[in-house]
Amino acid sequence: DEGVTPSEDFVLYYTLSRDEVGIDLLTYFPPDVAAGYYMLLVAPEAVPSTDQVIPKRMIMVFDRSGSMVGEKMDQAREALKFAVGHLSEGDEFNIVDYSTTVSSFADEVVTVTEETRQEALEYIDAIEAIGGTNIHDALVRALDMMHGDERAEMVVFMTDGKPTIGETQTQKILDGVAAANAAKARIFVFGVGNEVNPHLLDRIAGEHGGTPSYVKPGEDIEVAVSSFYTKVSSPVLADLELEFTGARPRDYYPQTLPDLFRGGQVVQVGRLDNQGE
């Protein structure tokens, strides 16, 4: 209404979508121009049922090189404990910790139980910072434990330095990781401090379906890693593909849609050639 003085509060009633995944496509076509623009938004239910979350196999690759000694190591330990403590029953996991040499909590992935969770927490407490940074062998060890089955397989890789031990050439590390990742596991990279090699870490994440995150000196590692883990810990849909009918997308980004996680959102923007209604 116009010209009306409201005499009572305005009340808006609305319902929530019952769709398991909400998909919205916002488009704009300038006048007399065939190609328009679009933004795709995909999000899961705010509170999905438990069976919507894909069981996962997660391997946490943890840097224990000498440069991590002190407060940095204390914060990183707590972040690792947070991740182990928030794994779901029935998930599979392992911890690969590395410096000059590579060690692991177990020889293969183990199923999450109260017993294995407690053993892992005790293992984390015993980790000490010493030695160099053997990135290549640590990632290869982790990827060798992946199976390529129906689980969402991911590596959460943390480092605070550049590779100094074993294979140190960027391209050879990338080639070695690609060869080891036959299961096509996602690799999420977490770089700490200013001594990392962002070119290497960005490519590791980008070429294996993950994302890189970085923590600046002085930031709280525990808070940053915990927040990052919460974001990727509950996969809802994997291997997403987008198909248009009556229109053809081009110049879109990201080129490959990332996995959809609980509490997250997938966004893609691009041009759209209208070939129908």
PDB file of C-alpha atoms in Angstrom:
ATOM      1  CA  ASP A   1       0.000   0.000   0.000  1.00  0.00           C
ATOM      2  CA  GLU A   2       0.999   3.626  -0.512  1.00  0.00           C
ATOM      3  CA  GLY A   3       0.260   6.592   1.695  1.00  0.00           C
ATOM      4  CA  VAL A   4      -0.667   4.361   4.609  1.00  0.00           C
ATOM      5  CA  THR A   5       0.583   4.895   8.147  1.00  0.00           C
ATOM      6  CA  PRO A   6       1.132   1.432   9.629  1.00  0.00           C
ATOM      7  CA  SER A   7      -0.740   1.043  12.896  1.00  0.00           C
ATOM      8  CA  GLU A   8       0.803  -2.307  13.854  1.00  0.00           C
ATOM      9  CA  ASP A   9       4.005  -4.278  13.355  1.00  0.00           C
ATOM     10  CA  PHE A  10       4.606  -5.765   9.938  1.00  0.00           C
ATOM     11  CA  VAL A  11       4.752  -9.564  10.163  1.00  0.00           C
ATOM     12  CA  LEU A  12       6.334 -11.684   7.436  1.00  0.00           C
ATOM     13  CA  TYR A  13       5.666 -15.429   7.317  1.00  0.00           C
ATOM     14  CA  TYR A  14       7.935 -17.660   5.262  1.00  0.00           C
ATOM     15  CA  THR A  15       8.654 -21.359   4.864  1.00  0.00           C
ATOM     16  CA  LEU A  16      11.981 -23.143   4.503  1.00  0.00           C
ATOM     17  CA  SER A  17      12.783 -25.239   1.461  1.00  0.00           C
ATOM     18  CA  ARG A  18      12.612 -28.961   2.020  1.00  0.00           C
ATOM     19  CA  ASP A  19      15.145 -29.584  -0.748  1.00  0.00           C
ATOM     20  CA  GLU A  20      18.270 -31.412   0.376  1.00  0.00           C
ATOM     21  CA  VAL A  21      20.315 -29.040  -1.783  1.00  0.00           C
ATOM     22  CA  GLY A  22      19.234 -25.564  -2.780  1.00  0.00           C
ATOM     23  CA  ILE A  23      20.256 -24.302  -6.231  1.00  0.00           C
ATOM     24  CA  ASP A  24      19.774 -20.694  -7.348  1.00  0.00           C
ATOM     25  CA  LEU A  25      20.831 -19.186 -10.667  1.00  0.00           C
ATOM     26  CA  LEU A  26      20.959 -15.388 -10.887  1.00  0.00           C
ATOM     27  CA  THR A  27      21.183 -14.028 -14.444  1.00  0.00           C
ATOM     28  CA  TYR A  28      21.479 -10.664 -16.126  1.00  0.00           C
ATOM     29  CA  PHE A  29      21.169 -10.029 -19.877  1.00  0.00           C
ATOM     30  CA  PRO A  30      22.014  -6.473 -21.012  1.00  0.00           C
ATOM     31  CA  PRO A  31      19.617  -5.090 -23.653  1.00  0.00           C
ATOM     32  CA  ASP A  32      20.447  -6.087 -27.241  1.00  0.00           C
ATOM     33  CA  VAL A  33      23.325  -8.325 -26.114  1.00  0.00           C
ATOM     34  CA  ALA A  34      23.119 -12.082 -26.720  1.00  0.00           C
ATOM     35  CA  ALA A  35      25.555 -13.046 -23.975  1.00  0.00           C
ATOM     36  CA  GLY A  36      24.587 -12.340 -20.398  1.00  0.00           C
ATOM     37  CA  TYR A  37      26.026 -13.102 -16.998  1.00  0.00           C
ATOM     38  CA  TYR A  38      25.167 -15.629 -14.345  1.00  0.00           C
ATOM     39  CA  MET A  39      25.976 -16.547 -10.765  1.00  0.00           C
ATOM     40  CA  LEU A  40      25.268 -20.068  -9.547  1.00  0.00           C
ATOM     41  CA  LEU A  41      24.691 -20.626  -5.816  1.00  0.00           C
ATOM     42  CA  VAL A  42      24.502 -24.135  -4.362  1.00  0.00           C
ATOM     43  CA  ALA A  43      24.028 -24.869  -0.662  1.00  0.00           C
ATOM     44  CA  PRO A  44      22.936 -27.901   1.376  1.00  0.00           C
ATOM     45  CA  GLU A  45      20.249 -27.864   4.046  1.00  0.00           C
ATOM     46  CA  ALA A  46      21.259 -25.825   7.071  1.00  0.00           C
ATOM     47  CA  VAL A  47      20.700 -28.836   9.321  1.00  0.00           C
ATOM     48  CA  PRO A  48      20.962 -31.915   7.079  1.00  0.00           C
ATOM     49  CA  SER A  49      20.159 -35.372   8.330  1.00  0.00           C
ATOM     50  CA  THR A  50      23.165 -37.470   9.344  1.00  0.00           C
ATOM     51  CA  ASP A  51      22.887 -39.847   6.392  1.00  0.00           C
ATOM     52  CA  GLN A  52      23.428 -36.955   3.988  1.00  0.00           C
ATOM     53  CA  VAL A  53      27.065 -36.640   5.030  1.00  0.00           C
ATOM     54  CA  ILE A  54      29.411 -38.855   2.998  1.00  0.00           C
ATOM     55  CA  PRO A  55      31.640 -41.091   5.177  1.00  0.00           C
ATOM     56  CA  LYS A  56      35.180 -39.829   4.855  1.00  0.00           C
ATOM     57  CA  ARG A  57      38.720 -41.108   4.925  1.00  0.00           C
ATOM     58  CA  MET A  58      40.942 -38.314   6.195  1.00  0.00           C
ATOM     59  CA  ILE A  59      44.706 -38.322   6.607  1.00  0.00           C
ATOM     60  CA  MET A  60      46.244 -35.406   8.460  1.00  0.00           C
ATOM     61  CA  VAL A  61      49.807 -34.703   7.324  1.00  0.00           C
ATOM     62  CA  PHE A  62      51.520 -32.802  10.110  1.00  0.00           C
ATOM     63  CA  ASP A  63      54.786 -30.824   9.910  1.00  0.00           C
ATOM     64  CA  ARG A  64      57.022 -31.460  12.955  1.00  0.00           C
ATOM     65  CA  SER A  65      60.203 -29.885  11.570  1.00  0.00           C
ATOM     66  CA  GLY A  66      62.482 -27.914  13.868  1.00  0.00           C
ATOM     67  CA  SER A  67      61.019 -24.568  12.823  1.00  0.00           C
ATOM     68  CA  MET A  68      57.731 -25.570  14.496  1.00  0.00           C
ATOM     69  CA  VAL A  69      59.295 -25.682  17.970  1.00  0.00           C
ATOM     70  CA  GLY A  70      57.687 -23.658  20.769  1.00  0.00           C
ATOM     71  CA  GLU A  71      54.307 -21.930  20.705  1.00  0.00           C
ATOM     72  CA  LYS A  72      53.744 -22.806  17.045  1.00  0.00           C
ATOM     73  CA  MET A  73      53.976 -26.534  17.816  1.00  0.00           C
ATOM     74  CA  ASP A  74      51.733 -26.201  20.878  1.00  0.00           C
ATOM     75  CA  GLN A  75      49.023 -24.494  18.818  1.00  0.00           C
ATOM     76  CA  ALA A  76      49.378 -26.979  15.968  1.00  0.00           C
ATOM     77  CA  ARG A  77      49.034 -29.910  18.371  1.00  0.00           C
ATOM     78  CA  GLU A  78      45.798 -28.481  19.745  1.00  0.00           C
ATOM     79  CA  ALA A  79      44.491 -27.958  16.203  1.00  0.00           C
ATOM     80  CA  LEU A  80      45.312 -31.566  15.346  1.00  0.00           C
ATOM     81  CA  LYS A  81      43.551 -32.744  18.505  1.00  0.00           C
ATOM     82  CA  PHE A  82      40.502 -30.720  17.502  1.00  0.00           C
ATOM     83  CA  ALA A  83      40.396 -32.485  14.137  1.00  0.00           C
ATOM     84  CA  VAL A  84      40.728 -35.950  15.669  1.00  0.00           C
ATOM     85  CA  GLY A  85      38.145 -35.120  18.322  1.00  0.00           C
ATOM     86  CA  HIS A  86      35.584 -34.066  15.715  1.00  0.00           C
ATOM     87  CA  LEU A  87      35.852 -37.071  13.408  1.00  0.00           C
ATOM     88  CA  SER A  88      32.556 -38.927  13.086  1.00  0.00           C
ATOM     89  CA  GLU A  89      32.043 -42.506  14.236  1.00  0.00           C
ATOM     90  CA  GLY A  90      32.726 -44.786  11.284  1.00  0.00           C
ATOM     91  CA  ASP A  91      35.103 -42.377   9.528  1.00  0.00           C
ATOM     92  CA  GLU A  92      38.593 -43.622   8.754  1.00  0.00           C
ATOM     93  CA  PHE A  93      41.717 -41.610   9.528  1.00  0.00           C
ATOM     94  CA  ASN A  94      45.448 -41.574  10.095  1.00  0.00           C
ATOM     95  CA  ILE A  95      48.131 -39.082  11.094  1.00  0.00           C
ATOM     96  CA  VAL A  96      51.325 -38.756   9.067  1.00  0.00           C
ATOM     97  CA  ASP A  97      53.902 -36.595  10.838  1.00  0.00           C
ATOM     98  CA  TYR A  98      57.100 -35.615   9.086  1.00  0.00           C
ATOM     99  CA  SER A  99      60.376 -33.783   9.399  1.00  0.00           C
ATOM    100  CA  THR A 100      63.607 -35.292   8.018  1.00  0.00           C
ATOM    101  CA  THR A 101      61.859 -38.673   8.240  1.00  0.00           C
ATOM    102  CA  VAL A 102      58.207 -39.643   7.923  1.00  0.00           C
ATOM    103  CA  SER A 103      56.249 -41.406  10.658  1.00  0.00           C
ATOM    104  CA  SER A 104      52.579 -42.281  11.099  1.00  0.00           C
ATOM    105  CA  PHE A 105      50.108 -43.075  13.851  1.00  0.00           C
ATOM    106  CA  ALA A 106      49.222 -46.380  12.160  1.00  0.00           C
ATOM    107  CA  ASP A 107      50.520 -48.314   9.162  1.00  0.00           C
ATOM    108  CA  GLU A 108      47.145 -47.926   7.423  1.00  0.00           C
ATOM    109  CA  VAL A 109      43.982 -45.930   8.005  1.00  0.00           C
ATOM    110  CA  VAL A 110      41.980 -46.944  11.074  1.00  0.00           C
ATOM    111  CA  THR A 111      38.275 -46.656  11.852  1.00  0.00           C
ATOM    112  CA  VAL A 112      37.216 -43.997  14.338  1.00  0.00           C
ATOM    113  CA  THR A 113      36.294 -45.509  17.704  1.00  0.00           C
ATOM    114  CA  GLU A 114      36.705 -44.144  21.189  1.00  0.00           C
ATOM    115  CA  GLU A 115      39.767 -46.349  21.559  1.00  0.00           C
ATOM    116  CA  THR A 116      41.502 -45.262  18.335  1.00  0.00           C
ATOM    117  CA  ARG A 117      40.593 -41.632  19.030  1.00  0.00           C
ATOM    118  CA  GLN A 118      42.219 -41.767  22.470  1.00  0.00           C
ATOM    119  CA  GLU A 119      45.317 -43.522  21.103  1.00  0.00           C
ATOM    120  CA  ALA A 120      45.626 -40.833  18.415  1.00  0.00           C
ATOM    121  CA  LEU A 121      45.397 -38.039  20.987  1.00  0.00           C
ATOM    122  CA  GLU A 122      48.189 -39.664  22.993  1.00  0.00           C
ATOM    123  CA  TYR A 123      50.259 -40.001  19.797  1.00  0.00           C
ATOM    124  CA  ILE A 124      49.809 -36.276  19.095  1.00  0.00           C
ATOM    125  CA  ASP A 125      51.018 -35.344  22.591  1.00  0.00           C
ATOM    126  CA  ALA A 126      54.250 -37.270  21.969  1.00  0.00           C
ATOM    127  CA  ILE A 127      55.131 -35.494  18.696  1.00  0.00           C
ATOM    128  CA  GLU A 128      58.276 -33.337  18.995  1.00  0.00           C
ATOM    129  CA  ALA A 129      59.605 -30.693  16.609  1.00  0.00           C
ATOM    130  CA  ILE A 130      63.013 -31.522  15.149  1.00  0.00           C
ATOM    131  CA  GLY A 131      64.702 -31.874  11.739  1.00  0.00           C
ATOM    132  CA  GLY A 132      64.025 -30.702   8.176  1.00  0.00           C
ATOM    133  CA  THR A 133      60.963 -30.648   5.893  1.00  0.00           C
ATOM    134  CA  ASN A 134      60.378 -33.748   3.744  1.00  0.00           C
ATOM    135  CA  ILE A 135      57.166 -32.747   1.955  1.00  0.00           C
ATOM    136  CA  HIS A 136      57.384 -35.188  -0.959  1.00  0.00           C
ATOM    137  CA  ASP A 137      57.711 -38.385   1.064  1.00  0.00           C
ATOM    138  CA  ALA A 138      55.049 -37.308   3.579  1.00  0.00           C
ATOM    139  CA  LEU A 139      52.411 -36.691   0.903  1.00  0.00           C
ATOM    140  CA  VAL A 140      53.274 -39.877  -0.983  1.00  0.00           C
ATOM    141  CA  ARG A 141      52.976 -41.890   2.247  1.00  0.00           C
ATOM    142  CA  ALA A 142      49.539 -40.405   2.925  1.00  0.00           C
ATOM    143  CA  LEU A 143      48.248 -40.908  -0.623  1.00  0.00           C
ATOM    144  CA  ASP A 144      49.370 -44.533  -0.649  1.00  0.00           C
ATOM    145  CA  MET A 145      46.764 -45.167   2.084  1.00  0.00           C
ATOM    146  CA  MET A 146      43.836 -44.044  -0.078  1.00  0.00           C
ATOM    147  CA  HIS A 147      41.527 -46.660  -1.622  1.00  0.00           C
ATOM    148  CA  GLY A 148      39.535 -44.836  -4.282  1.00  0.00           C
ATOM    149  CA  ASP A 149      36.186 -46.186  -3.057  1.00  0.00           C
ATOM    150  CA  GLU A 150      32.852 -44.561  -2.157  1.00  0.00           C
ATOM    151  CA  ARG A 151      34.256 -42.576   0.765  1.00  0.00           C
ATOM    152  CA  ALA A 152      35.191 -38.912   0.475  1.00  0.00           C
ATOM    153  CA  GLU A 153      38.970 -39.137   0.619  1.00  0.00           C
ATOM    154  CA  MET A 154      40.970 -36.105   1.663  1.00  0.00           C
ATOM    155  CA  VAL A 155      44.413 -35.148   2.855  1.00  0.00           C
ATOM    156  CA  VAL A 156      44.764 -32.161   5.174  1.00  0.00           C
ATOM    157  CA  PHE A 157      48.386 -31.117   4.734  1.00  0.00           C
ATOM    158  CA  MET A 158      50.066 -28.610   7.040  1.00  0.00           C
ATOM    159  CA  THR A 159      53.546 -27.152   6.679  1.00  0.00           C
ATOM    160  CA  ASP A 160      55.431 -24.082   7.893  1.00  0.00           C
ATOM    161  CA  GLY A 161      58.374 -24.332   5.509  1.00  0.00           C
ATOM    162  CA  LYS A 162      59.771 -25.071   2.096  1.00  0.00           C
ATOM    163  CA  PRO A 163      60.964 -28.586   1.205  1.00  0.00           C
ATOM    164  CA  THR A 164      64.534 -29.037   2.482  1.00  0.00           C
ATOM    165  CA  ILE A 165      64.924 -32.832   2.692  1.00  0.00           C
ATOM    166  CA  GLY A 166      64.465 -35.516   0.034  1.00  0.00           C
ATOM    167  CA  GLU A 167      62.986 -34.218  -3.210  1.00  0.00           C
ATOM    168  CA  THR A 168      63.085 -30.399  -3.164  1.00  0.00           C
ATOM    169  CA  GLN A 169      62.364 -29.436  -6.793  1.00  0.00           C
ATOM    170  CA  THR A 170      58.818 -28.105  -7.188  1.00  0.00           C
ATOM    171  CA  GLN A 171      57.951 -29.882 -10.443  1.00  0.00           C
ATOM    172  CA  LYS A 172      59.320 -33.227  -9.285  1.00  0.00           C
ATOM    173  CA  ILE A 173      57.308 -32.978  -6.067  1.00  0.00           C
ATOM    174  CA  LEU A 174      54.182 -32.188  -8.086  1.00  0.00           C
ATOM    175  CA  ASP A 175      54.847 -35.109 -10.432  1.00  0.00           C
ATOM    176  CA  GLY A 176      55.416 -37.459  -7.502  1.00  0.00           C
ATOM    177  CA  VAL A 177      52.216 -36.390  -5.766  1.00  0.00           C
ATOM    178  CA  ALA A 178      50.214 -36.750  -8.994  1.00  0.00           C
ATOM    179  CA  ALA A 179      51.588 -40.249  -9.577  1.00  0.00           C
ATOM    180  CA  ALA A 180      50.760 -41.292  -6.005  1.00  0.00           C
ATOM    181  CA  ASN A 181      47.213 -39.905  -6.094  1.00  0.00           C
ATOM    182  CA  ALA A 182      45.597 -42.632  -8.190  1.00  0.00           C
ATOM    183  CA  ALA A 183      42.565 -42.512  -5.860  1.00  0.00           C
ATOM    184  CA  LYS A 184      42.036 -38.814  -6.740  1.00  0.00           C
ATOM    185  CA  ALA A 185      41.886 -37.746  -3.098  1.00  0.00           C
ATOM    186  CA  ARG A 186      41.339 -34.060  -2.379  1.00  0.00           C
ATOM    187  CA  ILE A 187      44.359 -32.315  -0.882  1.00  0.00           C
ATOM    188  CA  PHE A 188      43.688 -29.324   1.361  1.00  0.00           C
ATOM    189  CA  VAL A 189      46.821 -27.339   2.136  1.00  0.00           C
ATOM    190  CA  PHE A 190      47.471 -25.251   5.227  1.00  0.00           C
ATOM    191  CA  GLY A 191      50.553 -23.019   5.140  1.00  0.00           C
ATOM    192  CA  VAL A 192      51.848 -21.441   8.340  1.00  0.00           C
ATOM    193  CA  GLY A 193      54.138 -18.386   8.369  1.00  0.00           C
ATOM    194  CA  ASN A 194      56.181 -16.617   5.686  1.00  0.00           C
ATOM    195  CA  GLU A 195      58.665 -19.391   4.921  1.00  0.00           C
ATOM    196  CA  VAL A 196      56.283 -21.551   2.866  1.00  0.00           C
ATOM    197  CA  ASN A 197      56.448 -22.004  -0.900  1.00  0.00           C
ATOM    198  CA  PRO A 198      52.993 -20.719  -1.976  1.00  0.00           C
ATOM    199  CA  HIS A 199      53.636 -21.604  -5.619  1.00  0.00           C
ATOM    200  CA  LEU A 200      54.094 -25.248  -4.666  1.00  0.00           C
ATOM    201  CA  LEU A 201      51.268 -25.343  -2.120  1.00  0.00           C
ATOM    202  CA  ASP A 202      48.759 -23.574  -4.388  1.00  0.00           C
ATOM    203  CA  ARG A 203      49.467 -26.055  -7.176  1.00  0.00           C
ATOM    204  CA  ILE A 204      49.236 -29.085  -4.887  1.00  0.00           C
ATOM    205  CA  ALA A 205      45.797 -27.963  -3.737  1.00  0.00           C
ATOM    206  CA  GLY A 206      44.611 -26.721  -7.128  1.00  0.00           C
ATOM    207  CA  GLU A 207      45.646 -29.837  -9.044  1.00  0.00           C
ATOM    208  CA  HIS A 208      44.004 -32.177  -6.533  1.00  0.00           C
ATOM    209  CA  GLY A 209      40.580 -30.656  -5.940  1.00  0.00           C
ATOM    210  CA  GLY A 210      41.409 -28.863  -2.693  1.00  0.00           C
ATOM    211  CA  THR A 211      42.043 -25.337  -1.508  1.00  0.00           C
ATOM    212  CA  PRO A 212      45.040 -23.616   0.101  1.00  0.00           C
ATOM    213  CA  SER A 213      44.809 -21.604   3.319  1.00  0.00           C
ATOM    214  CA  TYR A 214      47.517 -19.539   4.994  1.00  0.00           C
ATOM    215  CA  VAL A 215      48.189 -18.289   8.512  1.00  0.00           C
ATOM    216  CA  LYS A 216      50.348 -15.201   8.964  1.00  0.00           C
ATOM    217  CA  PRO A 217      52.957 -14.914  11.720  1.00  0.00           C
ATOM    218  CA  GLY A 218      51.309 -13.976  14.996  1.00  0.00           C
ATOM    219  CA  GLU A 219      47.955 -15.474  14.097  1.00  0.00           C
ATOM    220  CA  ASP A 220      46.464 -18.207  16.269  1.00  0.00           C
ATOM    221  CA  ILE A 221      47.161 -21.446  14.386  1.00  0.00           C
ATOM    222  CA  GLU A 222      44.745 -23.432  16.520  1.00  0.00           C
ATOM    223  CA  VAL A 223      41.793 -21.175  15.714  1.00  0.00           C
ATOM    224  CA  ALA A 224      42.613 -21.004  12.001  1.00  0.00           C
ATOM    225  CA  VAL A 225      43.126 -24.757  11.539  1.00  0.00           C
ATOM    226  CA  SER A 226      40.048 -25.600  13.629  1.00  0.00           C
ATOM    227  CA  SER A 227      37.904 -23.270  11.520  1.00  0.00           C
ATOM    228  CA  PHE A 228      39.373 -24.703   8.325  1.00  0.00           C
ATOM    229  CA  TYR A 229      38.775 -28.301   9.481  1.00  0.00           C
ATOM    230  CA  THR A 230      35.164 -27.574  10.424  1.00  0.00           C
ATOM    231  CA  LYS A 231      34.574 -26.313   6.880  1.00  0.00           C
ATOM    232  CA  VAL A 232      35.832 -29.477   5.152  1.00  0.00           C
ATOM    233  CA  SER A 233      34.869 -32.125   7.692  1.00  0.00           C
ATOM    234  CA  SER A 234      31.326 -32.888   6.483  1.00  0.00           C
ATOM    235  CA  PRO A 235      31.143 -33.526   2.711  1.00  0.00           C
ATOM    236  CA  VAL A 236      27.609 -33.642   1.282  1.00  0.00           C
ATOM    237  CA  LEU A 237      28.211 -33.898  -2.486  1.00  0.00           C
ATOM    238  CA  ALA A 238      31.363 -34.734  -4.440  1.00  0.00           C
ATOM    239  CA  ASP A 239      32.358 -34.643  -8.119  1.00  0.00           C
ATOM    240  CA  LEU A 240      29.794 -31.991  -9.031  1.00  0.00           C
ATOM    241  CA  GLU A 241      28.831 -31.371 -12.653  1.00  0.00           C
ATOM    242  CA  LEU A 242      26.658 -28.557 -14.013  1.00  0.00           C
ATOM    243  CA  GLU A 243      24.471 -28.964 -17.092  1.00  0.00           C
ATOM    244  CA  PHE A 244      22.521 -26.146 -18.783  1.00  0.00           C
ATOM    245  CA  THR A 245      19.483 -26.595 -21.040  1.00  0.00           C
ATOM    246  CA  GLY A 246      18.689 -23.789 -23.459  1.00  0.00           C
ATOM    247  CA  ALA A 247      21.863 -21.842 -22.703  1.00  0.00           C
ATOM    248  CA  ARG A 248      25.609 -22.301 -23.021  1.00  0.00           C
ATOM    249  CA  PRO A 249      28.010 -21.117 -20.290  1.00  0.00           C
ATOM    250  CA  ARG A 250      31.466 -19.758 -21.090  1.00  0.00           C
ATOM    251  CA  ASP A 251      34.273 -17.853 -19.383  1.00  0.00           C
ATOM    252  CA  TYR A 252      33.170 -19.312 -16.057  1.00  0.00           C
ATOM    253  CA  TYR A 253      35.049 -19.661 -12.789  1.00  0.00           C
ATOM    254  CA  PRO A 254      35.893 -21.907 -11.099  1.00  0.00           C
ATOM    255  CA  GLN A 255      36.374 -24.206 -14.077  1.00  0.00           C
ATOM    256  CA  THR A 256      35.801 -27.295 -11.917  1.00  0.00           C
ATOM    257  CA  LEU A 257      33.149 -27.144  -9.222  1.00  0.00           C
ATOM    258  CA  PRO A 258      34.491 -27.949  -5.750  1.00  0.00           C
ATOM    259  CA  ASP A 259      32.869 -30.443  -3.401  1.00  0.00           C
ATOM    260  CA  LEU A 260      29.911 -29.241  -1.359  1.00  0.00           C
ATOM    261  CA  PHE A 261      30.320 -29.351   2.422  1.00  0.00           C
ATOM    262  CA  ARG A 262      27.836 -28.942   5.255  1.00  0.00           C
ATOM    263  CA  GLY A 263      27.627 -25.284   6.205  1.00  0.00           C
ATOM    264  CA  GLY A 264      29.338 -24.280   2.959  1.00  0.00           C
ATOM    265  CA  GLN A 265      28.316 -22.954  -0.426  1.00  0.00           C
ATOM    266  CA  VAL A 266      29.466 -23.469  -4.000  1.00  0.00           C
ATOM    267  CA  VAL A 267      29.592 -20.336  -6.146  1.00  0.00           C
ATOM    268  CA  GLN A 268      30.303 -20.160  -9.874  1.00  0.00           C
ATOM    269  CA  VAL A 269      30.171 -17.025 -12.032  1.00  0.00           C
ATOM    270  CA  GLY A 270      30.415 -16.695 -15.811  1.00  0.00           C
ATOM    271  CA  ARG A 271      28.959 -15.589 -19.138  1.00  0.00           C
ATOM    272  CA  LEU A 272      25.833 -17.185 -20.564  1.00  0.00           C
ATOM    273  CA  ASP A 273      24.846 -17.449 -24.245  1.00  0.00           C
ATOM    274  CA  ASN A 274      21.060 -17.575 -24.331  1.00  0.00           C
ATOM    275  CA  GLN A 275      19.884 -20.212 -26.829  1.00  0.00           C
ATOM    276  CA  GLY A 276      16.245 -20.404 -25.771  1.00  0.00           C
ATOM    277  CA  GLU A 277      13.982 -19.330 -22.947  1.00  0.00           C
TER     278      GLU A 277
END
